[in-house]
PDB file of C-alpha atoms in Angstrom:
ATOM      1  CA  UNK C   1       0.150 -28.736  22.801  1.00  0.00           C
ATOM      2  CA  UNK C   2       1.547 -29.569  19.724  1.00  0.00           C
ATOM      3  CA  UNK C   3       5.662 -29.994  18.293  1.00  0.00           C
ATOM      4  CA  UNK C   4       5.796 -26.996  15.314  1.00  0.00           C
ATOM      5  CA  UNK C   5       8.570 -26.726  13.042  1.00  0.00           C
ATOM      6  CA  UNK C   6      10.343 -24.361  15.102  1.00  0.00           C
ATOM      7  CA  UNK C   7      13.639 -23.955  17.616  1.00  0.00           C
ATOM      8  CA  UNK C   8      12.485 -24.941  21.291  1.00  0.00           C
ATOM      9  CA  UNK C   9      11.658 -22.079  23.152  1.00  0.00           C
ATOM     10  CA  UNK C  10      12.371 -22.074  27.566  1.00  0.00           C
ATOM     11  CA  UNK C  11       7.914 -20.227  28.128  1.00  0.00           C
ATOM     12  CA  UNK C  12       6.623 -19.390  31.033  1.00  0.00           C
ATOM     13  CA  UNK C  13       3.214 -21.060  31.114  1.00  0.00           C
ATOM     14  CA  UNK C  14       0.580 -20.479  34.403  1.00  0.00           C
ATOM     15  CA  UNK C  15      -2.046 -21.891  35.310  1.00  0.00           C
ATOM     16  CA  UNK C  16      -5.515 -20.233  36.631  1.00  0.00           C
ATOM     17  CA  UNK C  17      -9.252 -22.054  36.913  1.00  0.00           C
ATOM     18  CA  UNK C  18      -8.027 -24.943  34.889  1.00  0.00           C
ATOM     19  CA  UNK C  19      -7.057 -22.949  31.397  1.00  0.00           C
ATOM     20  CA  UNK C  20      -3.086 -22.680  30.902  1.00  0.00           C
ATOM     21  CA  UNK C  21      -1.540 -20.091  29.764  1.00  0.00           C
ATOM     22  CA  UNK C  22       1.839 -18.826  28.256  1.00  0.00           C
ATOM     23  CA  UNK C  23       3.474 -15.410  29.240  1.00  0.00           C
ATOM     24  CA  UNK C  24       3.969 -12.336  26.148  1.00  0.00           C
ATOM     25  CA  UNK C  25       7.689 -10.986  26.904  1.00  0.00           C
ATOM     26  CA  UNK C  26       6.685  -8.180  23.813  1.00  0.00           C
ATOM     27  CA  UNK C  27       2.880  -7.942  25.827  1.00  0.00           C
ATOM     28  CA  UNK C  28       5.051  -8.525  28.955  1.00  0.00           C
ATOM     29  CA  UNK C  29       1.250 -10.585  30.668  1.00  0.00           C
ATOM     30  CA  UNK C  30       0.282 -14.373  30.327  1.00  0.00           C
ATOM     31  CA  UNK C  31      -2.310 -15.095  27.512  1.00  0.00           C
ATOM     32  CA  UNK C  32      -4.665 -17.910  27.371  1.00  0.00           C
ATOM     33  CA  UNK C  33      -2.206 -20.644  25.685  1.00  0.00           C
ATOM     34  CA  UNK C  34      -4.894 -20.696  22.599  1.00  0.00           C
ATOM     35  CA  UNK C  35      -3.391 -23.000  19.514  1.00  0.00           C
ATOM     36  CA  UNK C  36      -3.037 -20.610  17.159  1.00  0.00           C
ATOM     37  CA  UNK C  37      -0.917 -18.335  20.415  1.00  0.00           C
ATOM     38  CA  UNK C  38       1.539 -21.397  20.326  1.00  0.00           C
ATOM     39  CA  UNK C  39       2.650 -20.974  16.360  1.00  0.00           C
ATOM     40  CA  UNK C  40       2.659 -16.791  17.672  1.00  0.00           C
ATOM     41  CA  UNK C  41       4.635 -17.793  21.100  1.00  0.00           C
ATOM     42  CA  UNK C  42       7.014 -19.772  19.105  1.00  0.00           C
ATOM     43  CA  UNK C  43       7.732 -17.737  16.253  1.00  0.00           C
ATOM     44  CA  UNK C  44       8.193 -13.991  18.768  1.00  0.00           C
ATOM     45  CA  UNK C  45      11.016 -16.361  20.192  1.00  0.00           C
ATOM     46  CA  UNK C  46      12.075 -17.749  16.387  1.00  0.00           C
ATOM     47  CA  UNK C  47      12.267 -13.456  15.706  1.00  0.00           C
ATOM     48  CA  UNK C  48      14.441 -12.663  18.699  1.00  0.00           C
ATOM     49  CA  UNK C  49      16.301 -15.459  19.664  1.00  0.00           C
ATOM     50  CA  UNK C  50      17.063 -17.125  15.817  1.00  0.00           C
ATOM     51  CA  UNK C  51      16.878 -14.493  13.917  1.00  0.00           C
ATOM     52  CA  UNK C  52      18.535 -11.070  16.693  1.00  0.00           C
ATOM     53  CA  UNK C  53      15.343  -8.966  16.013  1.00  0.00           C
ATOM     54  CA  UNK C  54      15.013  -6.257  19.131  1.00  0.00           C
ATOM     55  CA  UNK C  55      11.914  -6.953  21.675  1.00  0.00           C
ATOM     56  CA  UNK C  56      12.132  -3.404  21.853  1.00  0.00           C
ATOM     57  CA  UNK C  57      10.860  -3.181  17.866  1.00  0.00           C
ATOM     58  CA  UNK C  58       8.424  -5.922  17.716  1.00  0.00           C
ATOM     59  CA  UNK C  59       4.825  -5.271  18.080  1.00  0.00           C
ATOM     60  CA  UNK C  60       1.876  -8.415  18.901  1.00  0.00           C
ATOM     61  CA  UNK C  61      -1.545  -8.230  18.230  1.00  0.00           C
ATOM     62  CA  UNK C  62      -2.559  -4.734  17.370  1.00  0.00           C
ATOM     63  CA  UNK C  63      -5.735  -2.508  15.691  1.00  0.00           C
ATOM     64  CA  UNK C  64      -5.331  -1.943  12.143  1.00  0.00           C
ATOM     65  CA  UNK C  65      -7.717  -0.689   9.575  1.00  0.00           C
ATOM     66  CA  UNK C  66      -7.764  -2.166   5.314  1.00  0.00           C
ATOM     67  CA  UNK C  67     -10.926  -0.206   3.895  1.00  0.00           C
ATOM     68  CA  UNK C  68     -12.711   1.096   6.868  1.00  0.00           C
ATOM     69  CA  UNK C  69     -12.826  -2.517   8.729  1.00  0.00           C
ATOM     70  CA  UNK C  70     -10.988  -2.989  11.627  1.00  0.00           C
ATOM     71  CA  UNK C  71      -8.653  -5.856  12.012  1.00  0.00           C
ATOM     72  CA  UNK C  72      -5.580  -7.524  13.923  1.00  0.00           C
ATOM     73  CA  UNK C  73      -1.962  -8.105  12.972  1.00  0.00           C
ATOM     74  CA  UNK C  74      -0.404 -11.146  14.707  1.00  0.00           C
ATOM     75  CA  UNK C  75       3.183  -9.731  14.289  1.00  0.00           C
ATOM     76  CA  UNK C  76       5.420  -6.622  13.357  1.00  0.00           C
ATOM     77  CA  UNK C  77       8.649  -5.967  12.769  1.00  0.00           C
ATOM     78  CA  UNK C  78       9.854  -2.105  12.878  1.00  0.00           C
ATOM     79  CA  UNK C  79      12.505  -0.439  11.521  1.00  0.00           C
ATOM     80  CA  UNK C  80      14.283   1.892  13.948  1.00  0.00           C
ATOM     81  CA  UNK C  81      13.426   4.963  11.910  1.00  0.00           C
ATOM     82  CA  UNK C  82      10.006   3.619  12.774  1.00  0.00           C
ATOM     83  CA  UNK C  83       8.894   2.179   9.466  1.00  0.00           C
ATOM     84  CA  UNK C  84       7.539  -1.773   9.289  1.00  0.00           C
ATOM     85  CA  UNK C  85      10.326  -4.374   8.422  1.00  0.00           C
ATOM     86  CA  UNK C  86       8.404  -7.940   8.476  1.00  0.00           C
ATOM     87  CA  UNK C  87       4.667  -8.376   9.064  1.00  0.00           C
ATOM     88  CA  UNK C  88       4.216 -11.886  10.528  1.00  0.00           C
ATOM     89  CA  UNK C  89       0.379 -13.861   9.883  1.00  0.00           C
ATOM     90  CA  UNK C  90      -0.080 -16.853  12.368  1.00  0.00           C
ATOM     91  CA  UNK C  91      -2.559 -19.693  11.476  1.00  0.00           C
ATOM     92  CA  UNK C  92      -3.642 -23.099  14.161  1.00  0.00           C
ATOM     93  CA  UNK C  93      -1.486 -25.666  12.827  1.00  0.00           C
ATOM     94  CA  UNK C  94      -4.246 -27.282  11.671  1.00  0.00           C
ATOM     95  CA  UNK C  95      -5.121 -24.203   9.536  1.00  0.00           C
ATOM     96  CA  UNK C  96      -3.792 -25.617   6.202  1.00  0.00           C
ATOM     97  CA  UNK C  97      -2.003 -21.823   4.505  1.00  0.00           C
ATOM     98  CA  UNK C  98      -3.819 -21.380   0.886  1.00  0.00           C
ATOM     99  CA  UNK C  99      -4.365 -18.304  -1.399  1.00  0.00           C
ATOM    100  CA  UNK C 100      -6.705 -16.838   1.479  1.00  0.00           C
ATOM    101  CA  UNK C 101      -3.458 -17.070   4.075  1.00  0.00           C
ATOM    102  CA  UNK C 102      -1.089 -14.798   1.483  1.00  0.00           C
ATOM    103  CA  UNK C 103      -4.700 -12.305   0.537  1.00  0.00           C
ATOM    104  CA  UNK C 104      -4.888 -11.314   3.633  1.00  0.00           C
ATOM    105  CA  UNK C 105      -1.567 -10.636   4.798  1.00  0.00           C
ATOM    106  CA  UNK C 106      -1.055  -9.497   1.163  1.00  0.00           C
ATOM    107  CA  UNK C 107      -4.223  -6.468   2.448  1.00  0.00           C
ATOM    108  CA  UNK C 108      -2.572  -5.786   5.544  1.00  0.00           C
ATOM    109  CA  UNK C 109       0.224  -4.510   4.093  1.00  0.00           C
ATOM    110  CA  UNK C 110      -1.531  -2.703   1.267  1.00  0.00           C
ATOM    111  CA  UNK C 111      -1.885  -0.340   4.235  1.00  0.00           C
ATOM    112  CA  UNK C 112       1.504  -1.549   6.721  1.00  0.00           C
ATOM    113  CA  UNK C 113       3.925  -1.690   3.666  1.00  0.00           C
ATOM    114  CA  UNK C 114       6.530  -3.678   5.291  1.00  0.00           C
ATOM    115  CA  UNK C 115       9.343  -5.392   3.117  1.00  0.00           C
ATOM    116  CA  UNK C 116       8.093  -8.275   4.084  1.00  0.00           C
ATOM    117  CA  UNK C 117       6.373 -11.412   5.161  1.00  0.00           C
ATOM    118  CA  UNK C 118       5.975 -14.382   6.875  1.00  0.00           C
ATOM    119  CA  UNK C 119       2.757 -16.705   7.576  1.00  0.00           C
ATOM    120  CA  UNK C 120       3.532 -19.603   9.160  1.00  0.00           C
ATOM    121  CA  UNK C 121       0.524 -22.459  11.852  1.00  0.00           C
ATOM    122  CA  UNK C 122       4.036 -23.872  13.018  1.00  0.00           C
ATOM    123  CA  UNK C 123       4.394 -26.505  10.636  1.00  0.00           C
ATOM    124  CA  UNK C 124       4.682 -24.591   6.878  1.00  0.00           C
ATOM    125  CA  UNK C 125       7.081 -21.501   7.454  1.00  0.00           C
ATOM    126  CA  UNK C 126       6.600 -18.953   4.438  1.00  0.00           C
ATOM    127  CA  UNK C 127       8.855 -15.333   3.534  1.00  0.00           C
ATOM    128  CA  UNK C 128       8.833 -12.924   0.599  1.00  0.00           C
ATOM    129  CA  UNK C 129      10.217  -9.505   0.384  1.00  0.00           C
ATOM    130  CA  UNK C 130       7.327  -7.197  -0.997  1.00  0.00           C
ATOM    131  CA  UNK C 131       9.101  -5.707  -4.798  1.00  0.00           C
ATOM    132  CA  UNK C 132       6.460  -2.719  -4.575  1.00  0.00           C
ATOM    133  CA  UNK C 133       7.523  -1.708  -8.474  1.00  0.00           C
ATOM    134  CA  UNK C 134       6.187  -4.694 -10.153  1.00  0.00           C
ATOM    135  CA  UNK C 135       3.030  -4.868  -6.833  1.00  0.00           C
ATOM    136  CA  UNK C 136       3.869  -8.536  -6.453  1.00  0.00           C
ATOM    137  CA  UNK C 137       6.336 -10.838  -4.207  1.00  0.00           C
ATOM    138  CA  UNK C 138       9.275 -13.052  -4.555  1.00  0.00           C
ATOM    139  CA  UNK C 139       9.048 -16.508  -2.338  1.00  0.00           C
ATOM    140  CA  UNK C 140      11.766 -16.123   0.130  1.00  0.00           C
ATOM    141  CA  UNK C 141      14.316 -19.444   1.690  1.00  0.00           C
ATOM    142  CA  UNK C 142      14.252 -17.296   4.967  1.00  0.00           C
ATOM    143  CA  UNK C 143      14.724 -14.051   6.504  1.00  0.00           C
ATOM    144  CA  UNK C 144      17.070 -12.244   7.376  1.00  0.00           C
ATOM    145  CA  UNK C 145      18.661 -12.166  10.625  1.00  0.00           C
ATOM    146  CA  UNK C 146      18.017  -8.230  11.781  1.00  0.00           C
ATOM    147  CA  UNK C 147      21.246  -5.687  10.454  1.00  0.00           C
ATOM    148  CA  UNK C 148      21.242  -2.565  12.609  1.00  0.00           C
TER     149      UNK C 148
END
């Protein structure tokens, strides 16, 4: 797999029927290693090991409804009170991040109401903080570390 712009993390791999899987510590199972999954697993490790978010507050690949359409978010980090702190949209490294990507995560956020948004293809990372009062987002250099 391609090297990404994240720190090096220790991953567990398994090869079964000529398919490589990577262990997802959130879902507690091996999942087929696709380019987007490679980015997602790096991002999960980044949130846990670098930003100190508790595993118990992180959710991966769950369904949500946006305008009566079934969608799946990549990563959500909850606040201890159950509200949503952060949504992460992961793309494969070869996918260019553009306005459509931000529109996608913004549509998800109409339902989820996260304070922070992150969009990454593993090579480029973009971070935003929502300004709900003015209905826009402000770009940040990084997302904040977890604070209790």
